[in-house]
Coordinates of C-alpha atoms in Angstrom, one line a residue:
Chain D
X1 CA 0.0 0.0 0.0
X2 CA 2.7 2.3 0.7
X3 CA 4.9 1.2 -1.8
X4 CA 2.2 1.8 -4.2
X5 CA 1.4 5.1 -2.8
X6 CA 5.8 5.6 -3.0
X7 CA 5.5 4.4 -6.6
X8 CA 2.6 6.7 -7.8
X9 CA 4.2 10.0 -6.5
X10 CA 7.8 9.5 -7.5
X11 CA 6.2 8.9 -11.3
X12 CA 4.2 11.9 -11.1
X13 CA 7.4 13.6 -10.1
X14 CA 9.3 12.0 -12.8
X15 CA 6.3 13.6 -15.2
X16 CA 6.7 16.9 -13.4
X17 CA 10.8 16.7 -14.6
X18 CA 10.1 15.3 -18.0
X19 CA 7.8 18.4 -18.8
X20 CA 10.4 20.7 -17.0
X21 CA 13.1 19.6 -19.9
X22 CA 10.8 19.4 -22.4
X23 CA 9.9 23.2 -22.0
X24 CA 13.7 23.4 -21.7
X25 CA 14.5 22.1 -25.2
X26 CA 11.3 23.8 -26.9
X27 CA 10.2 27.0 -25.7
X28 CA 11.1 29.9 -27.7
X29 CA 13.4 32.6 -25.2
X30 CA 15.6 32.3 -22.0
X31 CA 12.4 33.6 -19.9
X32 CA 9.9 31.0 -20.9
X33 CA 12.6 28.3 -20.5
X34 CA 13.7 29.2 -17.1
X35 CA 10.0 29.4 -15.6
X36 CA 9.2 26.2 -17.3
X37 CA 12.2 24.7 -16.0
X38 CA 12.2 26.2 -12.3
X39 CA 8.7 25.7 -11.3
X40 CA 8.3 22.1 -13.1
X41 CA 11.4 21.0 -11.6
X42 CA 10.7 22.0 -8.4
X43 CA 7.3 20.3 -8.1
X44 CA 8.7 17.3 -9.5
X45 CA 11.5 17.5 -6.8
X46 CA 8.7 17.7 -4.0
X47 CA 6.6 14.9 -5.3
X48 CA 9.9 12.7 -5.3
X49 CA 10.5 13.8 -1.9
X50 CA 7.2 13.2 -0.8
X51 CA 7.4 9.5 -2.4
X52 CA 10.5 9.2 -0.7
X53 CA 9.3 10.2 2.5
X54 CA 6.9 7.2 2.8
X55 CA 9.6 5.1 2.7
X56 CA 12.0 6.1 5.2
X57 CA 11.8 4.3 8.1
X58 CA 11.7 7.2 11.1
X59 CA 10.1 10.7 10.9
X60 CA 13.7 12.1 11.1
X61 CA 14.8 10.4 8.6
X62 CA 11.7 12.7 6.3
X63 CA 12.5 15.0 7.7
X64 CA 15.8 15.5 6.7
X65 CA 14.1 15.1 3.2
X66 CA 12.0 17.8 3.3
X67 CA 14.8 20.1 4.5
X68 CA 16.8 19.3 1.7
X69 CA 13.7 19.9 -0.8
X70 CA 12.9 23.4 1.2
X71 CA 16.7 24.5 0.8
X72 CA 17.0 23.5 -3.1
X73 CA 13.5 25.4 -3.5
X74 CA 15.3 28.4 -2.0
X75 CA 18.0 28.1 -4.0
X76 CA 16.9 27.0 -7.2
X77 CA 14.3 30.2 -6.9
X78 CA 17.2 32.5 -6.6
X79 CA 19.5 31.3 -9.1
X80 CA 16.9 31.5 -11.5
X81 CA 16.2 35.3 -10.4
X82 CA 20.1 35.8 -10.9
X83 CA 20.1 34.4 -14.6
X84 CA 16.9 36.4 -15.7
X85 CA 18.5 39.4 -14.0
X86 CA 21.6 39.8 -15.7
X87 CA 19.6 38.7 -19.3
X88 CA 17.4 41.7 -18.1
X89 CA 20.3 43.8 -18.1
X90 CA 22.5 42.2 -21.0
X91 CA 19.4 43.1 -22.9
X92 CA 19.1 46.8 -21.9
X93 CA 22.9 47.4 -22.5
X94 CA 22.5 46.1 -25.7
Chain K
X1 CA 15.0 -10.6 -9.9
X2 CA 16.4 -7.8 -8.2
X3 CA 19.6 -8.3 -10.0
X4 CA 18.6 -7.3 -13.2
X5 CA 16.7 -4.3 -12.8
X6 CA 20.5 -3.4 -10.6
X7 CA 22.1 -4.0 -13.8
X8 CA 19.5 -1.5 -15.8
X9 CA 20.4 1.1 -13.3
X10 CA 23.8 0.5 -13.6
X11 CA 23.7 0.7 -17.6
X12 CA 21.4 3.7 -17.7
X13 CA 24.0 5.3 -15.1
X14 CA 26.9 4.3 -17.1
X15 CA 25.7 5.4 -20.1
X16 CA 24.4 8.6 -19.3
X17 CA 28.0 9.5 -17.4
X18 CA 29.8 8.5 -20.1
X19 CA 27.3 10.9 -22.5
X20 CA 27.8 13.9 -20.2
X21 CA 31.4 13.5 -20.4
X22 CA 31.6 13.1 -24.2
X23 CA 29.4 16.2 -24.5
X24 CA 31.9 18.4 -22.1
X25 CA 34.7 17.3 -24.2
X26 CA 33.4 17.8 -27.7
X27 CA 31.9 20.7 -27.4
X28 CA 33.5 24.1 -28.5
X29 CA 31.6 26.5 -26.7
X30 CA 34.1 26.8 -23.6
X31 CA 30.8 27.6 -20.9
X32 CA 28.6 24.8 -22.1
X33 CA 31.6 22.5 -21.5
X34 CA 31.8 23.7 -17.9
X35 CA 27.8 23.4 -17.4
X36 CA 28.2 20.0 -18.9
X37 CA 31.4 19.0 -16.8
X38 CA 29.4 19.3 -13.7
X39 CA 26.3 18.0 -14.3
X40 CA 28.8 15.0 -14.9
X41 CA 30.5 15.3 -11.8
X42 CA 27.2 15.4 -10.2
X43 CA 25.8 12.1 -11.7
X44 CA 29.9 10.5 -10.8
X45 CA 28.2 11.2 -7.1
X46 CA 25.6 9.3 -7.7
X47 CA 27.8 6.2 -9.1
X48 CA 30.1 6.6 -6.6
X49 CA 27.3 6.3 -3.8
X50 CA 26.3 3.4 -5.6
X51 CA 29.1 1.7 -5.8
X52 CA 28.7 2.0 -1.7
X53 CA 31.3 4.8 -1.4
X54 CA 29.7 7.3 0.6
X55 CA 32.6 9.4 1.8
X56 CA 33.5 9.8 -2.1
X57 CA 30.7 10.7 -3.1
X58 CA 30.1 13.7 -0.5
X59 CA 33.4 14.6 -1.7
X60 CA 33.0 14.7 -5.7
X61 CA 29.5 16.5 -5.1
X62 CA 31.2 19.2 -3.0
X63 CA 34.8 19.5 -4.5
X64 CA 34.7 17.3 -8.0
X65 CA 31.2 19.1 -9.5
X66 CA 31.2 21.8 -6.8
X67 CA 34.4 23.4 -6.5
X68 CA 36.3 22.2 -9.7
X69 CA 32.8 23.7 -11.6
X70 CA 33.2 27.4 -9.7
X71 CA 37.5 27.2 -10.8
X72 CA 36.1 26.6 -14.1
X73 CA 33.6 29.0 -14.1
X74 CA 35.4 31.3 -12.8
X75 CA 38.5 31.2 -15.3
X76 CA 35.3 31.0 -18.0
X77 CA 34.9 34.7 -17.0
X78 CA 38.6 35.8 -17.2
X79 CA 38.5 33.8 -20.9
X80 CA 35.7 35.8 -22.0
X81 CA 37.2 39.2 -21.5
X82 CA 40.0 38.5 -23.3
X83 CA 37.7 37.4 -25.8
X84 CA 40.6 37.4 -28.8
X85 CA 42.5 34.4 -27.0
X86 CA 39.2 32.4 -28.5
X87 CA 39.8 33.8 -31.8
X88 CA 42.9 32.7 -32.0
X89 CA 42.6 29.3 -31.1
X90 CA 39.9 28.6 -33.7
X91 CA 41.5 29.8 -36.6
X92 CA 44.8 27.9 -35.8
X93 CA 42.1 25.0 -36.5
X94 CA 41.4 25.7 -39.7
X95 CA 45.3 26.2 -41.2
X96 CA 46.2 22.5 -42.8
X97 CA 43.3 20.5 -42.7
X98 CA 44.8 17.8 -44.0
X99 CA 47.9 17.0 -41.3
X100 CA 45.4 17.9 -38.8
X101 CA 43.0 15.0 -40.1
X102 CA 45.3 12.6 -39.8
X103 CA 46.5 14.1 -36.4
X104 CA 43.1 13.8 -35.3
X105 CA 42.4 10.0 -36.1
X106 CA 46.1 8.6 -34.9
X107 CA 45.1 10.0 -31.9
X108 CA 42.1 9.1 -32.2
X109 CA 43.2 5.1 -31.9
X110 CA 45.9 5.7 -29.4
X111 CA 43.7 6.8 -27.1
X112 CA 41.1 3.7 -28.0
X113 CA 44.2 1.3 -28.1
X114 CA 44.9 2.5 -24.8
X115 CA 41.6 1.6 -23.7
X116 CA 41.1 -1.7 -25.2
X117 CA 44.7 -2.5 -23.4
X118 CA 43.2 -1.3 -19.8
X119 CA 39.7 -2.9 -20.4
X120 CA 41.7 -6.5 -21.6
X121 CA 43.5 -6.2 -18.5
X122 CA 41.3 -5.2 -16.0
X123 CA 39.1 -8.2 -17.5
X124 CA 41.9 -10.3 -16.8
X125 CA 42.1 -8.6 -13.2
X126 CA 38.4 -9.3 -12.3
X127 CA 39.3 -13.5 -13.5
X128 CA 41.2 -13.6 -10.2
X129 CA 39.6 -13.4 -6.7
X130 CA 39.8 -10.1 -5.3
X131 CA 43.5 -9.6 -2.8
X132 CA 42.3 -8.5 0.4
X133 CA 45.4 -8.4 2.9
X134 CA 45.1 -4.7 2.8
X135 CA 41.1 -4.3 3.9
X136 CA 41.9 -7.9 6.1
X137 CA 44.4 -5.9 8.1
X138 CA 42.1 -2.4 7.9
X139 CA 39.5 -4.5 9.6
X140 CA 41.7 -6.1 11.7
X141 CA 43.1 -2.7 13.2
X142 CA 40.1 -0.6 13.2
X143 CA 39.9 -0.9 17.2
X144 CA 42.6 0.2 17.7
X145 CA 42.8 3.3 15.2
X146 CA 40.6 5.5 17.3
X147 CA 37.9 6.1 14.6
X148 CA 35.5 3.4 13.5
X149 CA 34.8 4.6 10.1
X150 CA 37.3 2.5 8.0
X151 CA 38.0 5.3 5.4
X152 CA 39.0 8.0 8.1
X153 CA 41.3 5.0 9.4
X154 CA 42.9 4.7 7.0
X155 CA 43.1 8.5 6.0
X156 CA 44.2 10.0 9.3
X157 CA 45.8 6.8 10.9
X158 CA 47.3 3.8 8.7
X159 CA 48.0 6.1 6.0
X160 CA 48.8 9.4 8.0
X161 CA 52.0 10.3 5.7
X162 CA 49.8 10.0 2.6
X163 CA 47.5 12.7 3.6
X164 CA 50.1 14.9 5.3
X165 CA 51.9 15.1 2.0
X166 CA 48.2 15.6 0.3
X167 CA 48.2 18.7 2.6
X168 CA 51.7 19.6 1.4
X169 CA 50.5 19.7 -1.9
X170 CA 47.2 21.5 -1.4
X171 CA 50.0 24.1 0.5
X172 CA 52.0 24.4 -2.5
X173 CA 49.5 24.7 -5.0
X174 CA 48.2 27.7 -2.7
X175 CA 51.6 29.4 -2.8
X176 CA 51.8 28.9 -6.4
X177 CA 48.4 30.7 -7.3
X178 CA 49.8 33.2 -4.8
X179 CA 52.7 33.7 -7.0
X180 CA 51.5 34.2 -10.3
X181 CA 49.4 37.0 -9.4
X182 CA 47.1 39.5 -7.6
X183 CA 43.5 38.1 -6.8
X184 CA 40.8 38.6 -9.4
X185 CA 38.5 41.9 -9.0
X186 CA 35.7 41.1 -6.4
X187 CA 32.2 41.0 -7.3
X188 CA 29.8 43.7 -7.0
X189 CA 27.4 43.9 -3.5
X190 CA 24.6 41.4 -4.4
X191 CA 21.5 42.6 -4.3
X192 CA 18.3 41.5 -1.7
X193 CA 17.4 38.1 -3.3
X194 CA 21.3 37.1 -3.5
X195 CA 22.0 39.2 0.0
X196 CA 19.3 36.8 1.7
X197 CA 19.8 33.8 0.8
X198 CA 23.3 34.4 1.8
X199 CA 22.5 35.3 5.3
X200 CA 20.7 31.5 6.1
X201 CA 23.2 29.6 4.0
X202 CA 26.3 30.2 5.1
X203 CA 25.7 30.0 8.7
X204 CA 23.9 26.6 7.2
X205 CA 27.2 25.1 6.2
X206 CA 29.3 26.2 8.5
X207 CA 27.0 24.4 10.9
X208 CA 27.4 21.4 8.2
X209 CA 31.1 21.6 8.1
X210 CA 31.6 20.9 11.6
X211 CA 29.0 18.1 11.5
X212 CA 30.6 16.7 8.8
X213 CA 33.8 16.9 10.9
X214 CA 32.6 15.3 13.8
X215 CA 30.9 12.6 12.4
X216 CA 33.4 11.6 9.9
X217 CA 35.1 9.5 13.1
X218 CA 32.2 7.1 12.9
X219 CA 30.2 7.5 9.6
X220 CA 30.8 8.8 5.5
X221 CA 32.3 12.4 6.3
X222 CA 35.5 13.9 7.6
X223 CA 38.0 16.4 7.4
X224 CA 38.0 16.7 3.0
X225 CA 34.4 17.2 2.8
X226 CA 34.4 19.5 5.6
X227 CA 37.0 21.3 4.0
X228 CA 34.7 21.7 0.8
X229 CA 31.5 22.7 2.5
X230 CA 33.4 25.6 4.5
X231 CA 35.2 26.5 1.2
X232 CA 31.6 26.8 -0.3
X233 CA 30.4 29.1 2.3
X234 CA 33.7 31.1 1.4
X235 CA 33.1 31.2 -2.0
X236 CA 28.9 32.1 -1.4
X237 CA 30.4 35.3 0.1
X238 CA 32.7 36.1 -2.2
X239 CA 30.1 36.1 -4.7
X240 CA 27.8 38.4 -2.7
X241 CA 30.0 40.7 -2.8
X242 CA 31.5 40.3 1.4
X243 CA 35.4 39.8 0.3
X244 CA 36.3 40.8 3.9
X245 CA 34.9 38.1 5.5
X246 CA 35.1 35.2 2.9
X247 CA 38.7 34.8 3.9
X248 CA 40.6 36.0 6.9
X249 CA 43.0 38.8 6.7
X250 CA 46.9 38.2 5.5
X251 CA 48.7 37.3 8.8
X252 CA 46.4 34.5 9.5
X253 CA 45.7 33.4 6.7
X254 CA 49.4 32.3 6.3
X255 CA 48.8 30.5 9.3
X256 CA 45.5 29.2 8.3
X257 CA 46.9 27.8 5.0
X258 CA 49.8 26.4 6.7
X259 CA 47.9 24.9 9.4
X260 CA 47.3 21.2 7.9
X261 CA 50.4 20.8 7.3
X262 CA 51.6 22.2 10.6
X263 CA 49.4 20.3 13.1
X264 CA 50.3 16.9 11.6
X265 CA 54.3 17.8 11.8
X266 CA 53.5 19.4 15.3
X267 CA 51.6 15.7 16.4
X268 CA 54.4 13.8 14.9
X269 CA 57.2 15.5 16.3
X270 CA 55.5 15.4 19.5
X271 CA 54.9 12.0 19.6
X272 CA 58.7 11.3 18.0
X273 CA 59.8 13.5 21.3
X274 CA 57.9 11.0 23.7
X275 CA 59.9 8.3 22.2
X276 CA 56.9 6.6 19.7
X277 CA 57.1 7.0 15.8
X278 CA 56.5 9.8 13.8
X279 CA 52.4 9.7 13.7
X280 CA 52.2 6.3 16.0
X281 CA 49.2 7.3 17.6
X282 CA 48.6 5.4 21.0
X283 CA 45.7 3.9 20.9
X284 CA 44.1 5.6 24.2
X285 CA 45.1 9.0 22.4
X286 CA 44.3 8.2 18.7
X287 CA 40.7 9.6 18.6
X288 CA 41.5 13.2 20.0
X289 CA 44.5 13.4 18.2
X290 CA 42.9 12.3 14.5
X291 CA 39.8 15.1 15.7
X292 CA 42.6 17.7 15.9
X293 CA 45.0 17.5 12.8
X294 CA 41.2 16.8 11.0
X295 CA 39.9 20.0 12.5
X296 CA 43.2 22.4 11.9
X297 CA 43.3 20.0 8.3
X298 CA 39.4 21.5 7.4
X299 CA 40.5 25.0 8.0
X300 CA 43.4 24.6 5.8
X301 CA 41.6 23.1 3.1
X302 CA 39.1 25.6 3.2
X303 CA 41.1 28.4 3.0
X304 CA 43.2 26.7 0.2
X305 CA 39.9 26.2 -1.7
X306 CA 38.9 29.8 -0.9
X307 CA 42.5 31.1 -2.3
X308 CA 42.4 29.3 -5.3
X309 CA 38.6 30.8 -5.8
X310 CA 39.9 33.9 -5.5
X311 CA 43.1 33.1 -8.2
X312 CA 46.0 35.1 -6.9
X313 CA 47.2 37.3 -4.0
X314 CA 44.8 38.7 -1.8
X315 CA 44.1 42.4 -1.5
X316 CA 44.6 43.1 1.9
X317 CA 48.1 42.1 2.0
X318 CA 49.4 45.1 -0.4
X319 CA 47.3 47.6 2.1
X320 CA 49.0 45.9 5.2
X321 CA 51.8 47.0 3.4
X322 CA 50.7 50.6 2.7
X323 CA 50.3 50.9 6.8
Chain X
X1 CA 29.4 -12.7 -16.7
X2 CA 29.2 -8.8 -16.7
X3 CA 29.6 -8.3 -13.4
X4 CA 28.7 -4.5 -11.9
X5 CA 32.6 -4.4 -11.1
X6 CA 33.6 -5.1 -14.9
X7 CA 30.8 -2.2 -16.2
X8 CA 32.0 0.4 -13.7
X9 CA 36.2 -0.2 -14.9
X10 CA 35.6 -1.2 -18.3
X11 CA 33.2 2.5 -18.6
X12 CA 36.6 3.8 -16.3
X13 CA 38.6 3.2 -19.1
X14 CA 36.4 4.6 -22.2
X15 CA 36.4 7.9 -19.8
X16 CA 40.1 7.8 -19.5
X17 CA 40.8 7.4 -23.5
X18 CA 38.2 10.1 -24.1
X19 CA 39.4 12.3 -21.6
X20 CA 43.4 11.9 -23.3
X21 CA 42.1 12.3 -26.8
X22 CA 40.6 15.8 -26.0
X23 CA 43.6 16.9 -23.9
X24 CA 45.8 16.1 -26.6
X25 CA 43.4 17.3 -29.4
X26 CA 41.8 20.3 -28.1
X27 CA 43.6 23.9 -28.7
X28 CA 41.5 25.9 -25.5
X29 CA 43.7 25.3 -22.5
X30 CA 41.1 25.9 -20.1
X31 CA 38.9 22.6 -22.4
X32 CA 42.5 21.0 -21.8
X33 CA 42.4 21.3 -18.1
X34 CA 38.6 19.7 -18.0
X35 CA 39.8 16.9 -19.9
X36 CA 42.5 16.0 -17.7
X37 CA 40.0 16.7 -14.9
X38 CA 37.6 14.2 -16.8
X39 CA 40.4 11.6 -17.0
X40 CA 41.1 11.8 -13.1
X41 CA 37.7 11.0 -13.2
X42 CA 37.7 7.6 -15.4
X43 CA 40.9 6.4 -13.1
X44 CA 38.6 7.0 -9.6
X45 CA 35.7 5.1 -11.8
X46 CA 38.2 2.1 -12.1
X47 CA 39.5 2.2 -8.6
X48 CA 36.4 2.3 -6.8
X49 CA 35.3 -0.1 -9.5
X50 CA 37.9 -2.5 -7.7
X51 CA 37.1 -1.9 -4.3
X52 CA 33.7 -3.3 -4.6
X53 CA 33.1 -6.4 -2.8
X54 CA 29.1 -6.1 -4.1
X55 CA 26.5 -5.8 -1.7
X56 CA 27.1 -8.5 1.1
X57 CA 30.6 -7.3 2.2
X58 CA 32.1 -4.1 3.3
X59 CA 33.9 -2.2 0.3
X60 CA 37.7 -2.5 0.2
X61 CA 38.6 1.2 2.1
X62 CA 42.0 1.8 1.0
X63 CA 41.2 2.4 -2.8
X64 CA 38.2 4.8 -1.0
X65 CA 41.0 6.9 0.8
X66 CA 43.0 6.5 -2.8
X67 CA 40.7 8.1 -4.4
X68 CA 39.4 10.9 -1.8
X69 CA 42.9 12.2 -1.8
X70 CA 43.2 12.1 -5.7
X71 CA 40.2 13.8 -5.9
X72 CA 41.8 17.3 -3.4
X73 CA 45.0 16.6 -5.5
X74 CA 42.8 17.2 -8.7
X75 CA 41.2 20.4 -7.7
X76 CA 44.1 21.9 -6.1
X77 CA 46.2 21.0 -9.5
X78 CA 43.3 22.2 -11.6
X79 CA 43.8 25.5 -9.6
X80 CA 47.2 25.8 -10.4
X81 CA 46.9 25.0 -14.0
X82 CA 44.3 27.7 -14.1
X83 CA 46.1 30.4 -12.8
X84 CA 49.0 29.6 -15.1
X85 CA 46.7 30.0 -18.0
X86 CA 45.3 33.2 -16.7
X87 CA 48.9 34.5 -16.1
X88 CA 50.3 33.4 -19.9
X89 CA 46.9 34.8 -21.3
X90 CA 47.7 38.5 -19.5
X91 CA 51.7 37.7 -20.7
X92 CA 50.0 37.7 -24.0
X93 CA 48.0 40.5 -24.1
X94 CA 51.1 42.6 -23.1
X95 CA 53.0 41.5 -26.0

């Protein structure tokens, strides 16, 4: 049952990742791409934690995982708002 | 059962590593190489982890992808502003195609002769049963090392000389960057996004560095990966804009850099003086001493990391000068 | 037959040839220093690819500490080699 519940979110994250990349490859400007990829990715990466949580054994153990999915959200969001920063102003000096 | 869908893994692994590294190589754009050359390192991790070598694989993800990719990166940005060094190098491509062909393609089946000779023989290798005096007597001498994770044992203990003169290097490289040159322009203050995530995450990995330290006696971790996380904190400020406090100022950071180094000659002379060998721990002693030449050997790596970041001389030693 | 050990030192070695071929080939020295970093990377692949015992029995630890201090050796020579290149690359521009 929870292997099955395990299963169902990690796929759903792996579909979340797989539409991240494929707005990576096929949308048209650097904006579009790095939305696409930062909020698909992200959702994917919390689904996988979340399927990953079931099967830890302890509650610290999930814990630690949803740590380490709060701090890549963090960081992910920034690094994105660096890149479309400086294409922001590579575009206005140009 | 199990075994095959192991062996899938292993193949999809394999193959994609050995993709990312073909596309870092072959391509010409000198940033997408870099990208590429750590997503690489990134997925080595995860091979390393799974072929159950945990401390490794902390240390590729934090030095291997993470460190070697921000050296990269930030040689990258000194390549692009002297932008007609790239110029240059691709028209010295195009002069005599025809010698370069052939160039190409006797290389070319070196380098796959070479390969076929190391894949025969390692073929031949794997025939034998595996020689296990050396992990026999690890196992054997574990209790008495003062650590019980095998690797550290063997690091900071049965191989103590090894790493000392891995600090040596690490000491001369430092003094080599040193000496080519003063230390790349700092970057501008970053702004509020940049500026907060900052102010969690470095206090976040310090904290991580010294668990990584302390943990390392008994579990994947020690004084290397420390090292790393502490150097990324370093470099996280530098890029925010802090220089002042991403490394300390001139006169300790000498002793910083030198520390490694120093606190394993200082604990073997020490123990030479009381009449044991040079880096014979006792046994009732081993644990508190490996603790401290890992804790002074973590600073120095981190600064060393931090140095090499910043690719030359630091500022603040021609203004101690102007005092 | 194809043991996990084989497929992890035999993909070891097709890393190190590729690795050689573009540090010999490539013109960009910075392109030069990945490869040699990629290389470093094939050999670890093949050492750790020899310490495996599979899942059962501990890992052989001495190729482990091998290859954790190849891997500080690595950076720290890649750091060296890089601020080499920067130096001959302002050398050149003052010429």
């Amino acid at each position: 049952m929870i292997n099955a519940l395990s299963s169902l979110l990690i796929l759903a994250g792996l579909f979340f990742y797989i539409a991240g990349s494929i707005g990576l490859l096929r949308l048209p400007d650097l904006y579009s791409r790095l939305h696409a990829l930062t909020k698909a990715d992200n959702l994917g990466l919390g689904l996988l934690t979340a399927g990953m949580a079931l099967q830890m054994p302890n509650l610290m153990t999930a814990l630690k995982l949803v740590i380490i999915w709060l701090a890549i959200l963090v960081a992910s969001a920034t690094s994105a708002h660096l890149i479309a920063r400086h294409a922001r102003r590579r575009e206005s000096r140009s | 059962m199990n075994s095959t869908s192991l062996l899938v893994f292993d193949g999809l692994l394999l193959v994609s590593i050995v993709s990312l590294a073909w596309a870092a190589l072959a391509s010409i754009d000198a940033r997408r190489s870099v990208i590429l050359f750590m997503a690489f390192g990134l997925v080595l991790a995860l091979a390393w982890a799974r072929l159950r070598a945990p401390d490794v694989a902390l240390a590729e993800a934090a030095i291997g992808a993470g460190l070697s990719g921000a050296l990269l990166l930030a040689a990258l940005h000194d390549h692009d502003r002297t932008a007609a060094g790239v110029g240059s190098s691709s028209t010295q491509n195009q002069t005599s195609a025809g010698l370069t062909t052939v160039i190409r393609w006797s290389v070319t089946l070196l380098c796959a002769a070479l390969a076929v000779g190391l894949g025969w023989a390692l073929v031949h290798v794997f025939d034998h049963p595996a020689n296990d005096a050396l992990a026999r007597a690890v196992a054997e001498n574990l209790d008495l090392s003062g650590v019980s994770n095998p690797v550290t044992a063997v690091l900071l203990n049965f191989r103590a000389y090894d790493t000392l003169l891995e600090l040596a290097v690490l000491l001369t490289a430092v003094l080599g960057i040193f000496a080519l040159g003063p230390a790349r322009a700092g970057y501008q203050p970053a702004g509020l996004i940049f500026d907060g995530l900052t102010r969690w995450l470095v206090p976040v990995l310090i904290l991580t560095a010294a668990y990584l330290l302390w943990v390392g006696a008994h579990a994947p971790g020690g004084a290397f990966q420390a090292g790393a996380t502490l150097a990324a904190a370093g470099v996280v400020l530098r890029l925010a804009g802090r220089h002042q406090i991403g490394l300390p100022a001139a006169r300790t950071l000498h002793i910083v850099l030198a520390a490694g180094v120093g606190m394993f000659l200082l604990v073997g002379f020490a123990l030479l003086a009381t009449g044991r060998a040079f880096l014979g721990y006792p046994p009732a002693w081993a644990g508190s001493l490996i603790l401290l030449i890992e804790t002074a050997a973590m600073l120095a790596i981190a600064a060393t990391l931090v140095s090499a970041f910043v690719g030359g001389q630091p500022e603040s030693v021609t203004i101690d000068n102007e005092e | 037959m194809l043991t996990t050990q084989l497929l992890y030192a035999l993909s070891g070695c097709v890393i190190v040839a590729l690795g050689l071929r573009s540090a010999l080939l490539h013109s960009s020295l910075l392109q030069r220093v990945l490869a040699i970093n990629v290389m470093g990377s094939g050999v670890f692949m093949i050492l750790l690819a020899v310490a495996y015992r599979g899942a059962e029995v501990a890992p052989d630890p001495v190729p482990h500490a091998l290859v954790l201090t190849g891997i500080v050796v690595a950076v720290s020579a890649t750091a060296l080699a890089l601020a080499l290149a920067r130096r001959l690359a302002a050398e050149q521009d003052d010429d």
